Amino acid sequence: MTSHPVIKQLSTILAFKNILTDDKKTAHYRSGWRSGEGSALAVIFPQTLLEYWRVLEVCVASNCIIVMQAANTGLTEGSAPNGHDYDRDVIVINTLAMDELFVLGQGEQVISFPGASLHKLEKVLKPLNRAPHSVIGSSCLGASIVGGIANNSGGALVKRGPAYTELSLFAQVNAQGELVLVNHLGINLGEAPEEILTNLMSGKFERQIEIEQDQQKGKHASARDYESRLRDVDADSPSRYNADRSRLYEASGCAGKIAIFAVRLDTFEIPKTEQTFYIGTNDPDVLTKIRRDILTQFAHLPEVGEYLHRDAFDIAKEYGKDTFLSIKHLGTDFMPSMFAAKGRIDAVLNRLSIIPNNFSDKVMQFVAKLFPSHLNQGLMRFRDRYTHHLILKMSDGGIAEAQQYLAQMFSEQANSGEFVKLNHEEASQAFLLRFAAAGAAIRYQVMHEQKVGEILALDIALRRNDCQWVEVLPDEIAEDIERPLYYGHFFCHVFHQDYILKKGSDPQQVKAKMLALLDKRGAKYPAEHNVGHMYEADKALKDFYRDLDPTNTFNPGIGKMDKHQRNCACCS
């Protein structure tokens, strides 16, 4: 493979260790987080923005397909090759080594390089009493900042909406097949590509920028209208979803159809005080009332409002125990590298016939069972009494609002449920349990693979005025499902719905029926994980992708679009 002309050219730019061509060594990077895999000529790891640019020049000049990848933690196969039917050589560019962050002003904004992680940003901002757009999500711990922007990721924070910016630095291939660098960071870095990138890498630019000036020009670094959108509870549309045309702008929602070098983002002031309430009920209408009242009557929105069905509680408790304990005792610093190492180990072990599939998961599940119960009796009491659970975190002035409202509500409706204030340790347990829910569904399927079928995982956005948020499945769908698991971001009306299918059920047929049912309900999907290679993009999203990438050079095939080369922007 080293004799291939493209590899020869790349070896003049990158060190040998940063070019992988052996299938065994590239398997981890050519595979999706949960599913999917494909072919690639090489996986490469540029170490600087200049190397990145020069690699792109080689790939474009050699008519290669380019698949952009950071942490590869997406759940819909969108940051890895898909299949073996591409019409050109595929190069996967992994950007994790380029993880610089620059703080702007007094911390009101940051510039992130393509490989910087959300976890790193949290640590950088904490001494400044600032926080990023998102906190660590429910699926993994290594997610990149740019990956979130590229996929309009949502997250658990109620006030901030999907990851979004209109200020970015990116490369794209135009309709004439030319690679161009576009500087829309709103910062003067020079003219020529290498000058721009050199100045950015070295930090040779003004950090005390006039943030308000860009806002006055209509260039925003976050979804600033989200709070007003969320409070419109009678709107007949979702608050956020991936194909929302108002959230598609250059890097934002690009899904790897351009090569992002940097993004500029708002940060947010950390609340002075926070209080978590745990709410339980057997009547979903109670939670509907809480959601609508808080969004329409409270002066202060919640920080977080996470829903957990009792069945998801049970699965997370038993099959997410190792994740829970690892984070609690080892901390989040250790987790990204552990998840990455696990992925590489699995890629090797799964090729050995003498080793059972998903061997590392089975070992971790066995070890977790050796530890004593990890949940306090208060949470278990709520589990025993109530079907529907809401973890509500308020801050500053919102704490008194919530305390007064919940006390009055449950005193007036004595048999409708109850709430409790959680101390720091109890709140940590509740959120860790919710965090573990997504991975726990996968673990359950792995441990029972001889008895159950595959997992169908959907993330959906319901209409803001939809009060019937508890799903009732028709018999023709329910007969194929072993266990449905529901959890999600309640105030945004974004739900994660994992269906563990019965043995022998056809996941594609079940999915088709399920999506048809969601269409009738006016729901949008996916809500925050993007289409990847698992969903068909709608017309607005397809048009956006074609505008960004008229020649179909970057990540062809996403949204179930054509994988073949296009010669101009008008071709479909």
Coordinates of C-alpha atoms in Angstrom, one line a residue:
M1 CA 0.0 0.0 0.0
T2 CA 2.9 2.4 0.6
S3 CA 3.6 2.3 -3.1
H4 CA 0.2 3.8 -3.9
P5 CA 0.7 7.3 -5.4
V6 CA -1.6 9.0 -2.9
I7 CA 0.2 7.4 0.0
K8 CA 3.5 8.4 -1.4
Q9 CA 2.4 12.0 -1.5
L10 CA 0.9 11.9 1.9
S11 CA 4.2 10.5 3.3
T12 CA 5.9 13.7 2.2
I13 CA 3.6 15.7 4.5
L14 CA 3.0 13.4 7.5
A15 CA 5.2 11.2 9.7
F16 CA 5.0 7.5 8.8
K17 CA 3.2 6.7 12.2
N18 CA 0.4 9.1 11.2
I19 CA -0.6 7.2 8.1
L20 CA -2.4 3.9 8.7
T21 CA -3.1 1.6 5.7
D22 CA -3.2 -1.9 7.3
D23 CA -6.8 -3.0 7.6
K24 CA -6.4 -4.4 11.1
K25 CA -5.0 -1.1 12.3
T26 CA -7.6 1.0 10.6
A27 CA -10.6 -1.1 11.6
H28 CA -11.5 1.0 14.6
Y29 CA -11.5 4.2 12.5
R30 CA -13.5 2.6 9.7
S31 CA -16.3 1.5 12.0
G32 CA -19.2 3.4 13.5
W33 CA -19.7 3.7 17.3
R34 CA -22.6 1.3 17.3
S35 CA -22.7 -0.1 13.8
G36 CA -21.5 0.2 10.3
E37 CA -18.1 0.0 8.6
G38 CA -16.5 0.6 5.3
S39 CA -13.4 0.5 3.2
A40 CA -10.6 3.2 3.1
L41 CA -7.3 3.5 1.4
A42 CA -5.8 5.0 4.5
V43 CA -6.6 6.7 7.8
I44 CA -4.4 9.7 8.5
F45 CA -3.7 11.9 11.5
P46 CA -2.5 15.4 10.6
Q47 CA -0.9 17.1 13.6
T48 CA -1.2 20.7 12.7
L49 CA -3.7 22.9 10.7
L50 CA -1.0 23.3 8.0
E51 CA -0.6 19.6 7.6
Y52 CA -4.3 19.3 7.5
W53 CA -4.6 21.8 4.6
R54 CA -1.8 20.1 2.6
V55 CA -3.4 16.7 3.1
L56 CA -6.6 18.1 1.7
E57 CA -4.7 19.5 -1.3
V58 CA -3.3 16.0 -2.1
C59 CA -6.7 14.3 -1.6
V60 CA -8.5 16.8 -3.8
A61 CA -5.8 16.8 -6.5
S62 CA -5.9 12.9 -6.5
N63 CA -9.7 12.8 -6.8
C64 CA -10.1 11.0 -3.4
I65 CA -13.2 10.8 -1.3
I66 CA -12.6 12.5 2.1
V67 CA -14.3 11.3 5.3
M68 CA -13.9 13.7 8.2
Q69 CA -13.6 12.2 11.7
A70 CA -12.8 13.4 15.2
A71 CA -13.7 11.2 18.1
N72 CA -16.0 9.0 15.9
T73 CA -18.7 8.9 18.6
G74 CA -21.7 9.5 16.4
L75 CA -24.5 7.0 16.7
T76 CA -25.7 7.0 13.1
E77 CA -22.5 5.9 11.2
G78 CA -21.9 9.4 9.9
S79 CA -18.2 9.8 10.6
A80 CA -16.8 6.6 9.1
P81 CA -16.9 5.0 5.6
N82 CA -20.0 3.1 4.9
G83 CA -19.8 0.0 2.7
H84 CA -17.4 -1.0 -0.1
D85 CA -19.2 0.6 -3.1
Y86 CA -17.4 4.0 -3.4
D87 CA -16.3 5.0 -6.9
R88 CA -13.0 6.6 -5.7
D89 CA -10.4 5.9 -3.1
V90 CA -11.4 6.9 0.4
I91 CA -9.2 8.7 2.8
V92 CA -10.3 9.1 6.4
I93 CA -8.9 12.2 8.1
N94 CA -8.9 12.0 11.9
T95 CA -8.5 15.5 13.4
L96 CA -8.1 14.6 17.1
A97 CA -4.5 15.7 17.3
M98 CA -5.4 19.3 16.5
D99 CA -7.1 20.2 19.8
E100 CA -6.1 23.8 20.6
L101 CA -8.5 26.2 22.3
F102 CA -8.3 30.0 22.4
V103 CA -10.2 32.0 24.9
L104 CA -11.6 35.3 23.6
G105 CA -12.5 38.4 25.6
Q106 CA -12.9 37.6 29.2
G107 CA -14.0 34.1 28.3
E108 CA -17.3 35.1 26.7
Q109 CA -16.3 33.1 23.5
V110 CA -13.7 30.5 22.4
I111 CA -12.1 29.4 19.2
S112 CA -11.9 25.6 18.9
F113 CA -9.7 23.6 16.6
P114 CA -11.3 20.5 15.0
G115 CA -10.0 18.0 17.5
A116 CA -10.7 19.7 20.8
S117 CA -13.1 17.8 23.1
L118 CA -16.0 19.1 25.0
H119 CA -14.4 17.7 28.1
K120 CA -11.3 19.8 27.5
L121 CA -13.4 22.9 27.0
E122 CA -15.2 22.4 30.3
K123 CA -11.8 22.3 32.1
V124 CA -10.5 25.4 30.3
L125 CA -13.6 27.4 31.1
K126 CA -14.1 26.3 34.7
P127 CA -11.5 28.7 36.3
L128 CA -13.2 31.6 34.3
N129 CA -16.6 30.7 35.9
R130 CA -17.9 29.9 32.4
A131 CA -19.4 26.8 30.8
P132 CA -19.6 25.5 27.2
H133 CA -22.8 25.1 25.1
S134 CA -23.1 21.5 26.1
V135 CA -22.1 19.2 28.9
I136 CA -21.1 15.6 28.4
G137 CA -23.9 13.8 26.6
S138 CA -25.7 10.5 27.2
S139 CA -23.8 8.4 24.7
C140 CA -20.1 8.8 25.3
L141 CA -17.4 10.9 26.9
G142 CA -15.0 11.7 24.1
A143 CA -17.1 13.8 21.8
S144 CA -15.5 16.7 20.0
I145 CA -16.7 20.3 20.0
V146 CA -16.7 20.5 16.2
G147 CA -18.4 17.2 15.9
G148 CA -21.3 18.6 17.9
I149 CA -21.5 21.7 15.6
A150 CA -21.3 19.6 12.4
N151 CA -24.2 17.4 13.6
N152 CA -26.4 20.1 15.3
S153 CA -26.0 18.0 18.5
G154 CA -28.6 18.9 21.2
G155 CA -27.6 17.7 24.6
A156 CA -29.3 18.0 28.0
L157 CA -29.1 21.7 28.8
V158 CA -32.5 23.2 28.5
K159 CA -31.6 26.8 27.8
R160 CA -29.1 26.5 25.0
G161 CA -30.6 24.7 22.1
P162 CA -28.6 22.7 19.4
A163 CA -24.9 23.3 18.9
Y164 CA -24.7 26.2 16.5
T165 CA -22.4 28.9 15.1
E166 CA -22.2 31.2 12.1
L167 CA -18.5 31.9 12.7
S168 CA -16.1 29.3 11.3
L169 CA -13.0 28.6 9.3
F170 CA -13.4 25.8 6.8
A171 CA -12.3 24.3 3.5
Q172 CA -14.6 23.1 0.7
V173 CA -14.4 22.0 -2.9
N174 CA -16.3 24.3 -5.2
A175 CA -18.3 23.5 -8.3
Q176 CA -15.1 23.7 -10.4
G177 CA -13.4 21.1 -8.2
E178 CA -11.1 23.6 -6.5
L179 CA -10.2 23.4 -2.9
V180 CA -10.8 26.8 -1.2
L181 CA -10.3 28.0 2.4
V182 CA -13.2 30.2 3.7
N183 CA -12.5 32.4 6.7
H184 CA -15.8 33.4 8.3
L185 CA -14.5 33.5 11.9
G186 CA -14.9 37.2 11.9
I187 CA -11.2 37.6 12.8
N188 CA -8.5 39.0 10.5
L189 CA -5.9 36.3 9.9
G190 CA -4.5 37.3 6.6
E191 CA -5.4 36.4 3.0
A192 CA -3.6 33.3 1.7
P193 CA -4.5 29.9 3.2
E194 CA -1.1 29.2 4.7
E195 CA -0.9 32.7 6.1
I196 CA -4.3 32.3 7.7
L197 CA -3.6 28.9 9.2
T198 CA -0.1 30.0 10.4
N199 CA -1.5 33.0 12.2
L200 CA -4.3 31.0 13.8
M201 CA -2.0 28.2 15.0
S202 CA 0.4 30.7 16.5
G203 CA -2.3 32.8 18.1
K204 CA -1.3 35.9 16.1
F205 CA -4.7 37.6 16.3
E206 CA -6.6 40.0 18.5
R207 CA -8.2 38.2 21.5
Q208 CA -10.0 41.2 23.0
I209 CA -12.5 41.3 20.1
E210 CA -15.7 43.2 20.0
I211 CA -18.1 40.3 20.3
E212 CA -21.2 42.6 20.2
Q213 CA -20.1 43.9 16.8
D214 CA -20.5 40.5 15.2
Q215 CA -23.8 40.0 16.8
Q216 CA -25.0 43.3 15.4
K217 CA -23.9 42.1 12.0
G218 CA -26.2 39.1 12.5
K219 CA -23.4 36.6 13.1
H220 CA -24.1 34.5 16.1
A221 CA -22.0 31.9 17.9
S222 CA -24.9 30.1 19.5
A223 CA -28.6 29.5 19.0
R224 CA -29.7 32.7 20.8
D225 CA -33.4 32.4 20.0
Y226 CA -33.8 29.0 21.6
E227 CA -35.3 30.1 24.9
S228 CA -38.2 31.9 23.2
R229 CA -38.7 29.0 20.8
L230 CA -38.9 26.6 23.8
R231 CA -41.4 28.7 25.6
D232 CA -43.8 28.6 22.7
V233 CA -45.5 25.4 24.0
D234 CA -48.5 25.7 21.6
A235 CA -46.4 25.7 18.4
D236 CA -47.2 22.8 16.1
S237 CA -43.6 22.0 15.4
P238 CA -40.6 20.6 17.4
S239 CA -38.2 22.9 19.2
R240 CA -35.1 21.4 17.6
Y241 CA -34.2 18.7 15.1
N242 CA -31.3 18.0 12.8
A243 CA -33.0 19.0 9.5
D244 CA -34.3 22.4 10.8
R245 CA -33.2 24.7 8.0
S246 CA -32.9 27.6 10.4
R247 CA -30.0 25.7 12.1
L248 CA -28.1 24.8 8.9
Y249 CA -25.3 27.3 8.2
E250 CA -21.9 26.4 6.8
A251 CA -20.2 24.4 9.6
S252 CA -23.4 24.1 11.6
G253 CA -25.1 20.9 10.5
C254 CA -22.6 20.2 7.7
A255 CA -22.2 16.5 8.7
G256 CA -18.7 16.4 7.3
K257 CA -19.5 17.9 3.9
I258 CA -16.8 20.5 4.4
A259 CA -13.5 20.3 6.3
I260 CA -13.7 22.5 9.5
F261 CA -10.5 24.1 10.7
A262 CA -12.0 26.1 13.6
V263 CA -15.2 27.3 15.1
R264 CA -16.0 30.3 17.3
L265 CA -18.5 29.7 20.0
D266 CA -20.3 31.5 22.9
T267 CA -19.7 30.4 26.4
F268 CA -22.1 30.8 29.4
E269 CA -21.9 32.0 32.9
I270 CA -22.0 29.3 35.5
P271 CA -24.9 29.6 38.0
K272 CA -24.1 30.6 41.5
T273 CA -26.3 28.0 43.1
E274 CA -28.1 24.9 41.8
Q275 CA -30.7 22.5 43.2
T276 CA -31.9 19.2 41.8
F277 CA -35.4 18.0 42.3
Y278 CA -36.5 14.4 41.7
I279 CA -40.1 14.0 40.6
G280 CA -42.1 10.8 40.3
T281 CA -45.6 10.1 39.0
N282 CA -47.7 7.3 37.5
D283 CA -49.7 9.9 35.4
P284 CA -47.9 11.3 32.4
D285 CA -50.3 14.2 32.4
V286 CA -48.7 15.4 35.6
L287 CA -45.3 15.8 33.9
T288 CA -47.1 17.5 30.9
K289 CA -48.5 20.1 33.2
I290 CA -45.2 20.7 34.9
R291 CA -43.5 21.2 31.6
R292 CA -46.0 23.6 30.2
D293 CA -46.3 25.6 33.5
I294 CA -42.6 26.0 33.9
L295 CA -42.0 27.0 30.3
T296 CA -44.9 29.5 30.3
Q297 CA -44.9 30.8 33.8
F298 CA -41.4 30.7 35.3
A299 CA -39.1 33.6 35.0
H300 CA -36.1 31.2 35.0
L301 CA -35.9 28.1 32.8
P302 CA -34.4 24.9 34.2
E303 CA -30.8 24.1 33.6
V304 CA -31.7 20.4 33.0
G305 CA -34.9 18.4 32.8
E306 CA -34.3 14.7 32.1
Y307 CA -37.0 12.1 31.7
L308 CA -36.5 8.4 32.6
H309 CA -39.2 5.7 32.4
R310 CA -39.0 3.0 35.1
D311 CA -38.0 0.4 32.5
A312 CA -35.1 2.5 31.4
F313 CA -34.3 3.1 35.1
D314 CA -34.1 -0.7 35.6
I315 CA -31.9 -1.3 32.6
A316 CA -29.6 1.5 33.5
K317 CA -29.3 0.3 37.1
E318 CA -28.2 -3.2 36.1
Y319 CA -26.5 -2.8 32.7
G320 CA -25.0 0.6 33.1
K321 CA -23.5 -0.1 36.5
D322 CA -19.9 -0.3 35.3
T323 CA -20.3 3.1 33.5
F324 CA -21.8 4.6 36.7
L325 CA -19.0 3.3 38.9
S326 CA -16.2 4.2 36.5
I327 CA -17.3 7.8 36.4
K328 CA -18.0 8.1 40.1
H329 CA -14.7 6.6 41.2
L330 CA -12.3 7.4 38.3
G331 CA -13.8 10.7 37.2
T332 CA -14.5 12.0 33.8
D333 CA -10.8 12.8 33.0
F334 CA -10.1 9.1 32.6
M335 CA -13.1 8.1 30.6
P336 CA -12.4 9.4 27.1
S337 CA -9.2 7.4 26.8
M338 CA -10.8 4.4 28.3
F339 CA -13.7 4.4 25.8
A340 CA -11.3 4.9 23.0
A341 CA -9.1 2.0 24.2
K342 CA -12.2 -0.2 24.6
G343 CA -13.1 0.5 21.0
R344 CA -9.7 -0.5 19.7
I345 CA -9.6 -3.6 21.8
D346 CA -13.1 -4.7 20.6
A347 CA -12.0 -4.2 17.0
V348 CA -9.1 -6.7 17.5
L349 CA -11.0 -9.2 19.7
N350 CA -14.1 -9.3 17.4
R351 CA -11.9 -10.7 14.6
L352 CA -10.7 -13.7 16.7
S353 CA -13.0 -16.7 16.3
I354 CA -12.0 -18.1 19.7
I355 CA -13.2 -15.0 21.5
P356 CA -16.9 -14.4 22.0
N357 CA -18.4 -11.3 20.4
N358 CA -18.3 -8.2 22.6
F359 CA -16.0 -9.9 25.0
S360 CA -15.0 -6.7 26.8
D361 CA -18.6 -5.8 27.5
K362 CA -19.3 -9.2 29.0
V363 CA -16.2 -8.9 31.2
M364 CA -17.2 -5.4 32.4
Q365 CA -20.7 -6.6 33.1
F366 CA -19.4 -9.5 35.2
V367 CA -17.0 -7.3 37.2
A368 CA -19.8 -4.7 37.9
K369 CA -21.9 -7.4 39.5
L370 CA -19.2 -7.9 42.1
F371 CA -19.8 -4.5 43.6
P372 CA -22.6 -3.7 46.1
S373 CA -25.7 -1.7 45.2
H374 CA -24.7 1.8 43.9
L375 CA -28.1 3.6 44.2
N376 CA -29.4 5.1 47.4
Q377 CA -32.7 4.0 49.0
G378 CA -34.4 7.2 48.1
L379 CA -34.0 6.7 44.4
M380 CA -35.1 3.0 44.7
R381 CA -38.2 4.1 46.6
F382 CA -39.2 6.3 43.7
R383 CA -38.4 3.5 41.3
D384 CA -40.7 1.2 43.2
R385 CA -43.6 3.6 43.4
Y386 CA -43.6 5.5 40.1
T387 CA -43.5 4.7 36.4
H388 CA -42.4 8.2 35.2
H389 CA -39.4 10.0 36.6
L390 CA -38.2 13.6 36.0
I391 CA -34.8 14.9 37.1
L392 CA -35.2 18.7 37.3
K393 CA -32.2 21.0 38.0
M394 CA -32.9 24.6 38.7
S395 CA -30.4 27.5 39.3
D396 CA -30.3 30.8 41.2
G397 CA -33.8 32.4 41.1
G398 CA -35.4 29.4 39.6
I399 CA -34.8 27.3 42.7
A400 CA -37.4 29.1 44.8
E401 CA -39.8 29.2 41.9
A402 CA -39.6 25.4 41.5
Q403 CA -39.8 24.7 45.3
Q404 CA -42.9 26.7 45.7
Y405 CA -44.6 25.4 42.5
L406 CA -43.9 21.7 43.2
A407 CA -45.0 22.0 46.8
Q408 CA -48.3 23.6 45.9
M409 CA -48.9 21.3 43.0
F410 CA -48.5 18.0 44.9
S411 CA -50.3 19.3 48.0
E412 CA -53.3 20.2 45.8
Q413 CA -53.1 16.9 43.9
A414 CA -52.1 14.6 46.7
N415 CA -52.2 11.3 44.8
S416 CA -50.6 12.5 41.6
G417 CA -47.0 11.9 42.6
E418 CA -44.3 13.5 44.7
F419 CA -41.0 15.3 44.6
V420 CA -37.9 15.5 46.7
K421 CA -34.9 17.8 46.9
L422 CA -31.7 15.9 46.3
N423 CA -28.4 16.7 48.0
H424 CA -25.2 16.8 46.0
E425 CA -24.5 13.0 46.2
E426 CA -28.1 12.1 45.5
A427 CA -28.2 14.4 42.4
S428 CA -24.9 12.9 41.2
Q429 CA -26.4 9.4 41.4
A430 CA -29.6 10.5 39.5
F431 CA -27.7 12.1 36.7
L432 CA -25.2 9.2 36.4
L433 CA -28.1 6.8 36.2
R434 CA -29.6 8.8 33.4
F435 CA -26.2 9.1 31.7
A436 CA -25.8 5.3 31.7
A437 CA -29.2 4.6 30.1
A438 CA -28.1 4.8 26.4
G439 CA -25.1 2.5 26.8
A440 CA -27.1 0.2 29.1
A441 CA -29.6 -0.7 26.3
I442 CA -26.7 -1.9 24.2
R443 CA -25.2 -3.9 27.0
Y444 CA -28.6 -5.6 27.7
Q445 CA -28.7 -6.7 24.1
V446 CA -25.2 -7.9 24.2
M447 CA -25.8 -10.0 27.3
H448 CA -29.0 -11.5 26.0
E449 CA -28.0 -11.8 22.3
Q450 CA -29.0 -15.5 22.2
K451 CA -32.5 -14.6 23.3
V452 CA -33.3 -11.2 21.8
G453 CA -32.8 -9.5 18.4
E454 CA -31.1 -6.3 17.4
I455 CA -31.6 -2.8 18.9
L456 CA -33.5 -0.1 17.0
A457 CA -32.5 3.2 18.5
L458 CA -34.4 6.3 17.6
D459 CA -34.1 9.9 18.7
I460 CA -37.2 11.9 18.0
A461 CA -38.4 15.4 18.4
L462 CA -42.1 15.8 19.2
R463 CA -44.2 18.9 18.4
R464 CA -44.0 21.5 21.2
N465 CA -47.8 21.3 21.6
D466 CA -48.0 17.5 21.7
C467 CA -49.4 16.5 25.1
Q468 CA -49.6 12.8 24.2
W469 CA -45.9 12.2 24.5
V470 CA -46.2 8.7 26.0
E471 CA -46.0 6.3 23.0
V472 CA -48.7 3.7 22.5
L473 CA -47.6 1.1 19.9
P474 CA -50.0 -0.6 17.6
D475 CA -50.1 -4.4 17.8
E476 CA -48.3 -4.8 14.5
I477 CA -45.2 -3.1 15.9
A478 CA -45.5 -4.2 19.5
E479 CA -45.4 -7.8 18.5
D480 CA -41.8 -7.4 17.3
I481 CA -40.5 -5.6 20.4
E482 CA -39.1 -7.4 23.4
R483 CA -38.4 -4.3 25.5
P484 CA -39.1 -0.6 24.7
L485 CA -36.9 1.9 26.7
Y486 CA -37.8 5.6 26.9
Y487 CA -35.7 8.5 28.2
G488 CA -34.8 12.0 27.0
H489 CA -34.7 15.8 27.3
F490 CA -38.2 16.4 28.5
F491 CA -38.6 20.2 28.2
C492 CA -37.2 20.2 24.6
H493 CA -39.6 17.3 23.9
V494 CA -36.7 15.3 22.5
F495 CA -36.9 11.6 23.4
H496 CA -34.5 8.7 22.9
Q497 CA -36.5 5.5 22.2
D498 CA -34.5 2.3 22.2
Y499 CA -36.4 -0.8 21.1
I500 CA -34.8 -4.2 21.9
L501 CA -36.4 -6.4 19.2
K502 CA -37.5 -10.0 19.5
K503 CA -35.3 -12.7 18.1
G504 CA -36.0 -13.1 14.4
S505 CA -37.7 -9.7 13.9
D506 CA -36.5 -7.7 10.9
P507 CA -35.1 -4.4 12.2
Q508 CA -35.5 -2.7 8.8
Q509 CA -39.2 -3.6 8.6
V510 CA -39.8 -2.5 12.2
K511 CA -38.0 0.7 11.6
A512 CA -40.1 1.5 8.5
K513 CA -43.3 0.9 10.5
M514 CA -42.0 3.0 13.4
L515 CA -41.0 6.0 11.2
A516 CA -44.4 5.9 9.4
L517 CA -46.0 6.1 12.9
L518 CA -43.8 9.0 13.8
D519 CA -44.7 10.8 10.6
K520 CA -48.4 10.6 11.4
R521 CA -47.6 12.1 14.8
G522 CA -45.8 15.1 13.3
A523 CA -42.5 14.1 14.9
K524 CA -39.1 14.8 13.4
Y525 CA -36.2 12.5 13.4
P526 CA -33.4 12.3 14.0
A527 CA -33.5 15.0 16.7
E528 CA -29.9 15.4 17.6
H529 CA -27.8 12.5 16.2
N530 CA -28.0 13.5 12.6
V531 CA -29.0 11.3 9.6
G532 CA -25.6 9.7 9.1
H533 CA -26.0 6.6 6.9
M534 CA -29.1 5.4 8.8
Y535 CA -31.8 7.9 7.8
E536 CA -32.8 9.5 4.5
A537 CA -32.2 13.2 4.5
D538 CA -35.2 15.4 3.6
K539 CA -35.1 17.7 0.6
A540 CA -33.9 20.8 2.6
L541 CA -31.0 18.8 4.1
K542 CA -30.0 17.3 0.7
D543 CA -30.0 20.7 -0.9
F544 CA -27.8 22.1 2.0
Y545 CA -25.3 19.2 1.5
R546 CA -25.2 19.7 -2.2
D547 CA -24.6 23.5 -1.8
L548 CA -21.7 22.8 0.6
D549 CA -20.2 20.0 -1.5
P550 CA -21.3 20.3 -5.1
T551 CA -18.8 17.6 -6.4
N552 CA -19.7 15.1 -3.6
T553 CA -16.1 14.9 -2.4
F554 CA -16.8 14.9 1.3
N555 CA -18.6 12.1 3.1
P556 CA -20.7 10.9 0.1
G557 CA -23.7 8.7 0.8
I558 CA -24.8 10.3 4.1
G559 CA -28.6 10.8 4.3
K560 CA -28.8 7.9 1.8
M561 CA -27.7 10.1 -1.0
D562 CA -25.6 9.2 -4.0
K563 CA -22.0 8.1 -3.4
H564 CA -20.8 8.9 -6.9
Q565 CA -18.9 11.9 -8.0
R566 CA -20.8 15.0 -9.2
N567 CA -19.3 17.4 -11.7
C568 CA -21.3 20.6 -10.8
A569 CA -23.6 22.1 -8.2
C570 CA -26.7 21.5 -10.3
C571 CA -26.3 17.7 -10.5
S572 CA -28.5 15.6 -8.3

